[in-house]
Coordinates of C-alpha atoms in Angstrom, one line a residue:
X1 CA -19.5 31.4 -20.4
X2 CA -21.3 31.5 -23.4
X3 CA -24.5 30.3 -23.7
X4 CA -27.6 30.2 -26.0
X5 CA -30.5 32.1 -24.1
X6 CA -33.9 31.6 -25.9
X7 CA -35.2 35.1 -25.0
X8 CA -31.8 37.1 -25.8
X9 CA -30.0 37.5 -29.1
X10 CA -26.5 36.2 -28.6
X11 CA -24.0 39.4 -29.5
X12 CA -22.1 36.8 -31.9
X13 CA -24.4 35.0 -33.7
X14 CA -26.4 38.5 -34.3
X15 CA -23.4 40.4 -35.7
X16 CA -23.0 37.5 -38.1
X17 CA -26.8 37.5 -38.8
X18 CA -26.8 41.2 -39.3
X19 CA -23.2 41.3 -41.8
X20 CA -25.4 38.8 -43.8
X21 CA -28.6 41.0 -44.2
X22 CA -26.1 43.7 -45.7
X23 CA -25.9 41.3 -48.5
X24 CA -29.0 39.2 -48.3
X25 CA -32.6 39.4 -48.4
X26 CA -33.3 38.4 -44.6
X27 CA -37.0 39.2 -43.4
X28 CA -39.0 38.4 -40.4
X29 CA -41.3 35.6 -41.0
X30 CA -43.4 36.8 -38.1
X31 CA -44.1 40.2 -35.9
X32 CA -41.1 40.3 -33.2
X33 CA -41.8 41.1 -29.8
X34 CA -39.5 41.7 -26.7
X35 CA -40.8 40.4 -23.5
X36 CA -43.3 43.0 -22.4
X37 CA -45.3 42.8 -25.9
X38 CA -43.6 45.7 -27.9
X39 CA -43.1 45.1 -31.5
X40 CA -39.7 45.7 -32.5
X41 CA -39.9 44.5 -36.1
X42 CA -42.8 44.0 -38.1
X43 CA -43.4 40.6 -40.3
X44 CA -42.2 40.6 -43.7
X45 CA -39.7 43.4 -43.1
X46 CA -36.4 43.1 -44.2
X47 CA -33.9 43.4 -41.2
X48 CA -31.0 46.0 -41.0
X49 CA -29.0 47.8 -38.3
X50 CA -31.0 49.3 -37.3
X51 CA -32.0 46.7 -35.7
X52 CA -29.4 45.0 -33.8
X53 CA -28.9 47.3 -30.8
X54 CA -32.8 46.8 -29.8
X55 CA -32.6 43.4 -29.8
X56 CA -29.5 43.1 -27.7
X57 CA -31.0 45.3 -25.2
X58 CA -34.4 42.9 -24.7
X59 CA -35.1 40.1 -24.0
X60 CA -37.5 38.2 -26.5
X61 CA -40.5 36.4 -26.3
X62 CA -39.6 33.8 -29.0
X63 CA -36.1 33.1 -30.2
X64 CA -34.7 35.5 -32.8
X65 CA -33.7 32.8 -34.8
X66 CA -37.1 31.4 -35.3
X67 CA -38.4 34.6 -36.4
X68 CA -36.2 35.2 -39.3
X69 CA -35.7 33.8 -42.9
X70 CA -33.0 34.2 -45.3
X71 CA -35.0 34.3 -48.6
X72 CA -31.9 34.5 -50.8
X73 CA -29.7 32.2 -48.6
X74 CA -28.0 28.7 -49.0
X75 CA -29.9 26.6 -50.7
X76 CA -29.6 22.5 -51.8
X77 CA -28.0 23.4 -55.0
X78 CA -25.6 25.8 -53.6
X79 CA -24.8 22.4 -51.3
X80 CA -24.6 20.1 -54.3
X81 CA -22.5 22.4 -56.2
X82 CA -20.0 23.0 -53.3
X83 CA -19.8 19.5 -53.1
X84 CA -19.1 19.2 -56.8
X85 CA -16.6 21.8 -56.2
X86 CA -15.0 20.3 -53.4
X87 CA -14.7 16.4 -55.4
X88 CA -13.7 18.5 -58.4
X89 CA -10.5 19.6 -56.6
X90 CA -7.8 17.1 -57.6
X91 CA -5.3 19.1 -54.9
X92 CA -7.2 18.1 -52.0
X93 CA -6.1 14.7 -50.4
X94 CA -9.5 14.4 -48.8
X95 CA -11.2 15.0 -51.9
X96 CA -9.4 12.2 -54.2
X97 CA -9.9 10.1 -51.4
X98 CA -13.9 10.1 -50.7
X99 CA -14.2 10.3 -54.8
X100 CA -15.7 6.6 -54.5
X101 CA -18.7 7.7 -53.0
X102 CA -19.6 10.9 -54.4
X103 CA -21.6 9.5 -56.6
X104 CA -24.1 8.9 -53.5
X105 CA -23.4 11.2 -51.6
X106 CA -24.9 13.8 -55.0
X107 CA -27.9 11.4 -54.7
X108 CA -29.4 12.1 -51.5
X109 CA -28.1 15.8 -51.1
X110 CA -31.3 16.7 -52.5
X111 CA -33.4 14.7 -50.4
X112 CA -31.7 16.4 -47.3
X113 CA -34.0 18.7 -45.4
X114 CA -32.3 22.4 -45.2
X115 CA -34.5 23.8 -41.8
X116 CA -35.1 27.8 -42.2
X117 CA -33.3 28.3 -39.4
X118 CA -30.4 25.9 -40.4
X119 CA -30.6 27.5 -43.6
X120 CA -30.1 31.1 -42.4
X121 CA -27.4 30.6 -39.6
X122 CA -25.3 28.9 -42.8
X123 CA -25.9 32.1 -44.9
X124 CA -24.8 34.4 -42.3
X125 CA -21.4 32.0 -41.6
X126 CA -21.0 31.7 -45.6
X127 CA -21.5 35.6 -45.6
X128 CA -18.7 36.2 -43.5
X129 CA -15.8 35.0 -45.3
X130 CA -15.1 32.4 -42.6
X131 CA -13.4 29.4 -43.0
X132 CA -16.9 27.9 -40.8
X133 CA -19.0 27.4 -44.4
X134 CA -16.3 25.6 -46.2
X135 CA -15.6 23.1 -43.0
X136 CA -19.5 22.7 -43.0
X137 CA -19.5 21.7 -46.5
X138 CA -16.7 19.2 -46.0
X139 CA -17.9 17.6 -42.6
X140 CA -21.2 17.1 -44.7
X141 CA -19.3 15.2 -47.5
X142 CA -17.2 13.7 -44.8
X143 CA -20.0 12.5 -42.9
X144 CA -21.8 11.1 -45.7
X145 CA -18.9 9.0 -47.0
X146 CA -18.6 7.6 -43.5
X147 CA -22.0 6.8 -43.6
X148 CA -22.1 5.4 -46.9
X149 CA -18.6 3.1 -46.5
X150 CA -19.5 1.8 -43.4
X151 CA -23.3 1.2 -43.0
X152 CA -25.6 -0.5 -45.0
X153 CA -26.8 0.4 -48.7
X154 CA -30.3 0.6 -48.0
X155 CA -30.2 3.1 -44.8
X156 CA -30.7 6.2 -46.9
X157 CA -32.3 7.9 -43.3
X158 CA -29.2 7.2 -41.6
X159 CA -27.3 9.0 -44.5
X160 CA -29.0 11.9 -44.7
X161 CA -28.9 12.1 -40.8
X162 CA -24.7 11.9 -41.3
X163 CA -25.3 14.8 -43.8
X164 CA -27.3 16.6 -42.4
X165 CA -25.0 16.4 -39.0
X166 CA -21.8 16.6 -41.0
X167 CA -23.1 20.1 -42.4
X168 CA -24.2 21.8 -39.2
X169 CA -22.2 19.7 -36.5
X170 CA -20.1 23.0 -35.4
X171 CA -23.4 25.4 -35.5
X172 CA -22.8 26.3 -31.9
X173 CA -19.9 27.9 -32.8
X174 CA -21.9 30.9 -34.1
X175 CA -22.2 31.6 -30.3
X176 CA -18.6 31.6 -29.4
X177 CA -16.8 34.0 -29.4
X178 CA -14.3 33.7 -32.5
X179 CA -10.6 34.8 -30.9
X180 CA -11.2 31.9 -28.8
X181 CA -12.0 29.7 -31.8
X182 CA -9.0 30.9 -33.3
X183 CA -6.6 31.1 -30.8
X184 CA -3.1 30.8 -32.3
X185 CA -1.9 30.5 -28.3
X186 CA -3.1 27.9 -25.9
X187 CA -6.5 28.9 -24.2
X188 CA -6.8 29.1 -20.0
X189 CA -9.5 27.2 -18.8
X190 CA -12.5 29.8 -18.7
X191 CA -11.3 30.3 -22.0
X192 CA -11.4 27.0 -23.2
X193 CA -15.3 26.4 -21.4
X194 CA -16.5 28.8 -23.8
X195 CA -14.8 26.2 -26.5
X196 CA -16.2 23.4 -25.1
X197 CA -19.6 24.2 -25.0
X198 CA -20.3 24.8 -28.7
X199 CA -21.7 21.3 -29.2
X200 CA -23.8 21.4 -26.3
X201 CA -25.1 24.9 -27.7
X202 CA -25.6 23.8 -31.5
X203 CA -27.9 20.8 -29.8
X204 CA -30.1 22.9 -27.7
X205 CA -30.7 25.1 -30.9
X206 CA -31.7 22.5 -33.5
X207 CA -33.6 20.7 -30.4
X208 CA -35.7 23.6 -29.5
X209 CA -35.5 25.4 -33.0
X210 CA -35.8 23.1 -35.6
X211 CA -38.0 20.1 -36.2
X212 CA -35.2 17.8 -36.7
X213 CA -35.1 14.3 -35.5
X214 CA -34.1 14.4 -31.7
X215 CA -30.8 11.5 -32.6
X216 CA -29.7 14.4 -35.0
X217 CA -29.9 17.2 -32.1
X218 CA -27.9 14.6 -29.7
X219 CA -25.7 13.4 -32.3
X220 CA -24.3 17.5 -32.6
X221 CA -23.6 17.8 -29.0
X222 CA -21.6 14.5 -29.0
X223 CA -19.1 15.0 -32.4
X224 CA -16.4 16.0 -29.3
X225 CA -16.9 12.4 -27.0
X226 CA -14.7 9.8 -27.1
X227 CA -15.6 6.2 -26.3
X228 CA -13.1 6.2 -23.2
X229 CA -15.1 9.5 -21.6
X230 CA -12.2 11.8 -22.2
X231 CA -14.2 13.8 -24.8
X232 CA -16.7 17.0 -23.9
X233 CA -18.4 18.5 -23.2
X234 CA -20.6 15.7 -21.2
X235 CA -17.5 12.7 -20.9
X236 CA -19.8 10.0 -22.3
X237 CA -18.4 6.9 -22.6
X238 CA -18.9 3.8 -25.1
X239 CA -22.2 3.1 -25.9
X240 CA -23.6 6.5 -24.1
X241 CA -22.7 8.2 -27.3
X242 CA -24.6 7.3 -30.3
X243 CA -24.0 5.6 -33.7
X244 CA -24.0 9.0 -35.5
X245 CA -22.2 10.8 -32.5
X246 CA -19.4 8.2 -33.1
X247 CA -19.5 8.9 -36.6
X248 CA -19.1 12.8 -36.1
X249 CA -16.4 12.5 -33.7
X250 CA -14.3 10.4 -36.3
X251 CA -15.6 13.0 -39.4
X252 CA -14.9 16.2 -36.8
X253 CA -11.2 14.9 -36.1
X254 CA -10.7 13.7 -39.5
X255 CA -11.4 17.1 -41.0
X256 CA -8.9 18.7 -38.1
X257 CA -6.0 16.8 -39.3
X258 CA -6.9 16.7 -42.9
X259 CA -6.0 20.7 -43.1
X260 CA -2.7 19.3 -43.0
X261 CA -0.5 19.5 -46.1
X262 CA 1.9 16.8 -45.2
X263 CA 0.8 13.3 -45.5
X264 CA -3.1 14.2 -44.0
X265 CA -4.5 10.8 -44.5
X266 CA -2.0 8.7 -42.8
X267 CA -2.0 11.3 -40.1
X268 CA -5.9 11.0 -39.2
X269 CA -5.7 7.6 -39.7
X270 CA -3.2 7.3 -37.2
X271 CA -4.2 9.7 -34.8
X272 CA -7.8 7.7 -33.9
X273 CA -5.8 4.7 -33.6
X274 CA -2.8 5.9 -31.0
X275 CA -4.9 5.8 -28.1
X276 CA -6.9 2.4 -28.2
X277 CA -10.6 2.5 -27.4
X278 CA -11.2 6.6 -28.0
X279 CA -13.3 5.9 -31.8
X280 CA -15.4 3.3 -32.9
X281 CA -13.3 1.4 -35.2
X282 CA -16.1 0.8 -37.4
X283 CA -16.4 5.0 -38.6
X284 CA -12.3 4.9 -38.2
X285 CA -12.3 2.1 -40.7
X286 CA -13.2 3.9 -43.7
X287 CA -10.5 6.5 -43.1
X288 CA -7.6 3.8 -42.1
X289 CA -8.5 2.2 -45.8
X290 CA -8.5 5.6 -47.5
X291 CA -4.8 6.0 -45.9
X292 CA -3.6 2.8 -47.4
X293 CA -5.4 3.4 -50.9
X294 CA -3.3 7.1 -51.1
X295 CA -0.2 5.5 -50.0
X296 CA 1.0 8.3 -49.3
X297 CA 5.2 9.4 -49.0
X298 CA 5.8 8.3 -44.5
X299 CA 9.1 9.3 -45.1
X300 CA 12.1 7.3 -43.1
X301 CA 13.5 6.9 -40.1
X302 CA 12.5 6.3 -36.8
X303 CA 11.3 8.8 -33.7
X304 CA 14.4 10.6 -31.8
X305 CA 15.6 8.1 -29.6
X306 CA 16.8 10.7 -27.0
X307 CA 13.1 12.5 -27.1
X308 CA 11.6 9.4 -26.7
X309 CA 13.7 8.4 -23.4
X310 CA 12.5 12.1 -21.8
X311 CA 9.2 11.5 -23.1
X312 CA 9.1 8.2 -21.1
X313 CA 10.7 9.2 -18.2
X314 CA 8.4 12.4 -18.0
X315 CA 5.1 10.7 -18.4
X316 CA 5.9 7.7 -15.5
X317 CA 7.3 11.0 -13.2
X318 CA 3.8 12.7 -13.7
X319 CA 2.1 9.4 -13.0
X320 CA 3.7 8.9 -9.9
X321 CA 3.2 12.7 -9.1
X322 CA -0.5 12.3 -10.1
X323 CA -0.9 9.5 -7.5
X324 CA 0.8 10.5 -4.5
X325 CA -0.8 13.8 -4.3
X326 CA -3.9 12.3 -4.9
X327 CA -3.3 9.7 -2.2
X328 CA -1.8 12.9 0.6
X329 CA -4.2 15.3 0.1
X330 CA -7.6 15.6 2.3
X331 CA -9.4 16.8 -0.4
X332 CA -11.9 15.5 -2.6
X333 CA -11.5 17.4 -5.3
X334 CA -7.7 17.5 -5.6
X335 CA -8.3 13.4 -5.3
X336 CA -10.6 13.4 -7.9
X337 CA -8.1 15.9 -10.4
X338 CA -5.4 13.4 -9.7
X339 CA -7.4 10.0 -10.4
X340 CA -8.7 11.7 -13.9
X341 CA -4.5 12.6 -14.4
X342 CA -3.7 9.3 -13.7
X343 CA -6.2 7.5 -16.0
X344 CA -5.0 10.0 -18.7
X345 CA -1.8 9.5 -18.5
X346 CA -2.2 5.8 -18.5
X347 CA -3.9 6.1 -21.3
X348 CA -1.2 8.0 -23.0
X349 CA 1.0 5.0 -21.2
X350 CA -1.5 2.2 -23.4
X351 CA -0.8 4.0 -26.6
X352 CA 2.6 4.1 -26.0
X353 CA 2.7 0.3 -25.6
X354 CA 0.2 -0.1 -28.8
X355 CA 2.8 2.1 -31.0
X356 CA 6.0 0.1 -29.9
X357 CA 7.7 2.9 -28.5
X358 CA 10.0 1.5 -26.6
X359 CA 11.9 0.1 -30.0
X360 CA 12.7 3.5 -30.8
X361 CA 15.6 4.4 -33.0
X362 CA 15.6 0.9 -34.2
X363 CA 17.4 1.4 -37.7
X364 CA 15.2 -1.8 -39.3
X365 CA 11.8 0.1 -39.2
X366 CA 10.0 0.0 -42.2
X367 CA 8.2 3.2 -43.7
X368 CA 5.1 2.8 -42.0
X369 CA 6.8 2.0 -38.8
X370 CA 9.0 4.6 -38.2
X371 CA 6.3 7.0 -39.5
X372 CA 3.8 5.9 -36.4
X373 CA 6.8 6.3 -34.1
X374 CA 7.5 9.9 -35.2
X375 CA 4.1 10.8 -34.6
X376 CA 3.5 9.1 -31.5
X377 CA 6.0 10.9 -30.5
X378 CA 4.7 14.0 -31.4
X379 CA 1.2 13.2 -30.6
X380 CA 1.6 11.9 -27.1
X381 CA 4.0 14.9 -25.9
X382 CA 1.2 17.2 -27.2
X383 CA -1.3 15.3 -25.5
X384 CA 0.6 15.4 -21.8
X385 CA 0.9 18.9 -22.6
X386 CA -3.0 19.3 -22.0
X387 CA -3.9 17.1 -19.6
X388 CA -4.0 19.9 -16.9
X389 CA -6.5 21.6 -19.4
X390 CA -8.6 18.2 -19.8
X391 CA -8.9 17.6 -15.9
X392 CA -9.6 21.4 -14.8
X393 CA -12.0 22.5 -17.8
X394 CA -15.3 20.6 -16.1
X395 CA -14.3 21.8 -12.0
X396 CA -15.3 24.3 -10.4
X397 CA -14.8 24.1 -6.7
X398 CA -10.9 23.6 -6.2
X399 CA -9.8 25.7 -3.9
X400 CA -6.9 27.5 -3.8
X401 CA -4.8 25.5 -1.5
X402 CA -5.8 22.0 -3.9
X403 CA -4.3 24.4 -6.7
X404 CA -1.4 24.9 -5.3
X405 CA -1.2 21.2 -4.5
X406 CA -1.6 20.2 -7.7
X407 CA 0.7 22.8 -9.1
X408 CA 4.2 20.5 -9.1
X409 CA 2.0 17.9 -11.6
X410 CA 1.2 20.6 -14.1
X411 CA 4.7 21.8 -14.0
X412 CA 5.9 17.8 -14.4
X413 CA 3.3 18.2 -17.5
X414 CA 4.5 21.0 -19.4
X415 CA 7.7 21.9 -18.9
X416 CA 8.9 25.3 -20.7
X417 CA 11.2 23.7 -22.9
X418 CA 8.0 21.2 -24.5
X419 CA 5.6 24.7 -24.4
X420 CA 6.5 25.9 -27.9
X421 CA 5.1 24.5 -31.6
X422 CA 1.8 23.0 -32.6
X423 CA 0.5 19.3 -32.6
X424 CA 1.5 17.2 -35.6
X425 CA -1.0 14.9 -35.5
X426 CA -4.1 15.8 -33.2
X427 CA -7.6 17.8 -34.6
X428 CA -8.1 21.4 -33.6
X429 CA -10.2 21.8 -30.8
X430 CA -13.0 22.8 -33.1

């Protein structure tokens, strides 16, 4: 899995690091030594190439990243001037919709504290051509609108905190590697660990890196939680995730769903609200009143009444199959798989309720109505489809006889005729 090692230079980060230095001025700020004392690289040296293979071939005796400094890099005003780009953008749902607090959110970008090593990790992403800089940029905006519409006036440290976080919450992703970022097909497991540890990785760099305030550090490694513990990469639940965690988690799937040409608004909005108790209703607030402000075109009709009976049938059949392997097998660990399938899928089952589902195809569904039953719809077949990957991502001891018990409930999950297209509604794993 990937990880962040203090005392080697991640392959992934460095390549990004050294693509940047082709373009900007990035020096050591101090001599850099590998473990035994050598200098490699001499202070106030401009970096190169040249380089890279001698540092991914020793181990270090302080991180890279604190013993570099992009002279020429992002700065504040290349922040505020994105940002006046990105409200200036009158195609851009998300845009039109934050425009009543931009005006703030220009205010305290300047009072925002861009750490050097912050500051050069965001030059070499914005040096790549990635879509990472421009999602930074956004998630700070994001964050900061949150911040502002929801908390109080007067808690300008809290706002630059949700700026600050909305600008580097996906960091870590520097140290994954990108085809698994990316993936246009669904990840295994080991595949998806290297996903999920991202915020855990971007924490443990601005913790031991930076001199940012520890909630900031914590809040980065909790933007993927939810409130009801099915989140990673820790499964906090409820109060165990913090005010600005709960915040980032609502900005980071937000953002996801806002990429979305086709009604974005009413999507995100609806999307923290299918599965009761997974955001904190007061950061999913601002976003559910943004929906109704854009009032944007739901469309008619109601969800597929036929899909909707399979759907239903499908997801008791895997609940039933969820339990009764649980309760045969001798196994710990198969028991426990099966109790976190079961409380998924019953969670799945409360949404479900909450939407109204079982009206569907009624033909005297409003607008707004029959949108939320499309999605649901959508969004709860999606979901079932990954709830193999959400119970097997955090184990590690199943055997291979409690795989092959648990194989008919994965089967029940994601039948081959459900294992094609994209989710409507539901953020990007990112």
């Amino acid at each position: 899995m990937t990880a962040l090692a203090d005392t080697d230079a991640n392959p992934i980060a460095l390549d990004l690091i050294m693509g940047a230095a082709e373009k900007h001025d990035i020096v050591a700020s101090e001599d850099i030594f590998d473990d035994r004392g050598v200098k490699l690289w001499s202070s106030g040296q401009t970096i190169s190439r040249s380089l890279q293979q001698r540092l991914l071939e020793r181990k270090l005796q302080r991180p890279l990243e604190s013993c570099l400094r992009a002279q020429d890099g992002v700065s504040i005003i290349d922040l505020l001037d994105d940002t006046d780009a990105f409200f200036s953008n009158d195609q851009d749902a998300l845009a039109r919709a934050l425009k009543p607090q931009a005006l703030a959110i220009a205010h305290e970008i300047p009072q925002m504290q861009l750490h050097p090593v912050a500051q050069l990790l965001l030059t070499a992403v914005r040096t790549s051509g990635s879509a990472a800089y421009t999602h930074a940029v956004r998630g700070m905006v994001l964050a900061g609108a949150l911040a502002v519409a929801a908390g109080r006036p007067e808690d300008t440290y809290f706002l630059r905190l949700a700026l600050t976080g909305g600008l580097l919450h996906d960091i870590g992703e520097m140290y994954v590697d990108p085809q698994y970022l990316r993936a246009t097909h669904t990840l295994g497991i080991e595949q998806y660990r290297h996903v999920v540890a991202h915020p855990q990785i971007g924490q443990r760099l601005l913790a031991s890196q930076t001199d940012y305030p520890p909630e900031l550090a914590r809040a980065i490694g909790e933007h993927h939680e939810r409130l009801d513990g099915s989140g990673y990469p820790a499964q906090r639940r409820a109060d165990a995730v913090s005010p600005l965690g709960q915040l980032l988690a609502v900005m980071e799937t937000t953002l996801g769903i806002c990429h979305s040409a086709e009604t974005p608004l009413a999507r995100a909005s609806f999307a923290m609200r299918v599965i009761p108790g997974e955001f904190s209703l007061r950061w999913v607030g601002p976003v559910v009143s943004a929906a109704q402000a854009a009032a944007e075109d739901l469309g008619a009709g109601a969800a597929d009444s036929a899909a909707v009976e399979d759907l239903d049938r499908r997801l008791e059949d895997c609940r039933a199959r969820a339990a009764t392997i649980g309760s045969r097998s001798s196994d710990e660990t198969v028991r426990r798989i099966c109790a976190k399938a079961h409380h998924l899928l019953g969670r799945l089952r409360a949404g479900w309720n909450a939407v109204g589902m079982w009206s569907a195809g009624g033909e005297d569904l409003g607008p707004a109505e029959g949108f939320e039953q499309r999605m649901a719809a959508r969004e709860l077949a999606w979901r079932m489809r990954y709830v193999q990957r959400e119970c097997l991502w955090p184990v590690r001891d199943l055997s291979a006889a409690g795989a092959e018990a648990l194989q008919p409930l994965w089967d029940a999950l994601a039948p081959a005729e459900t294992s094609k297209g994209a989710p409507q509604v539901a953020a990007a794993a990112g």
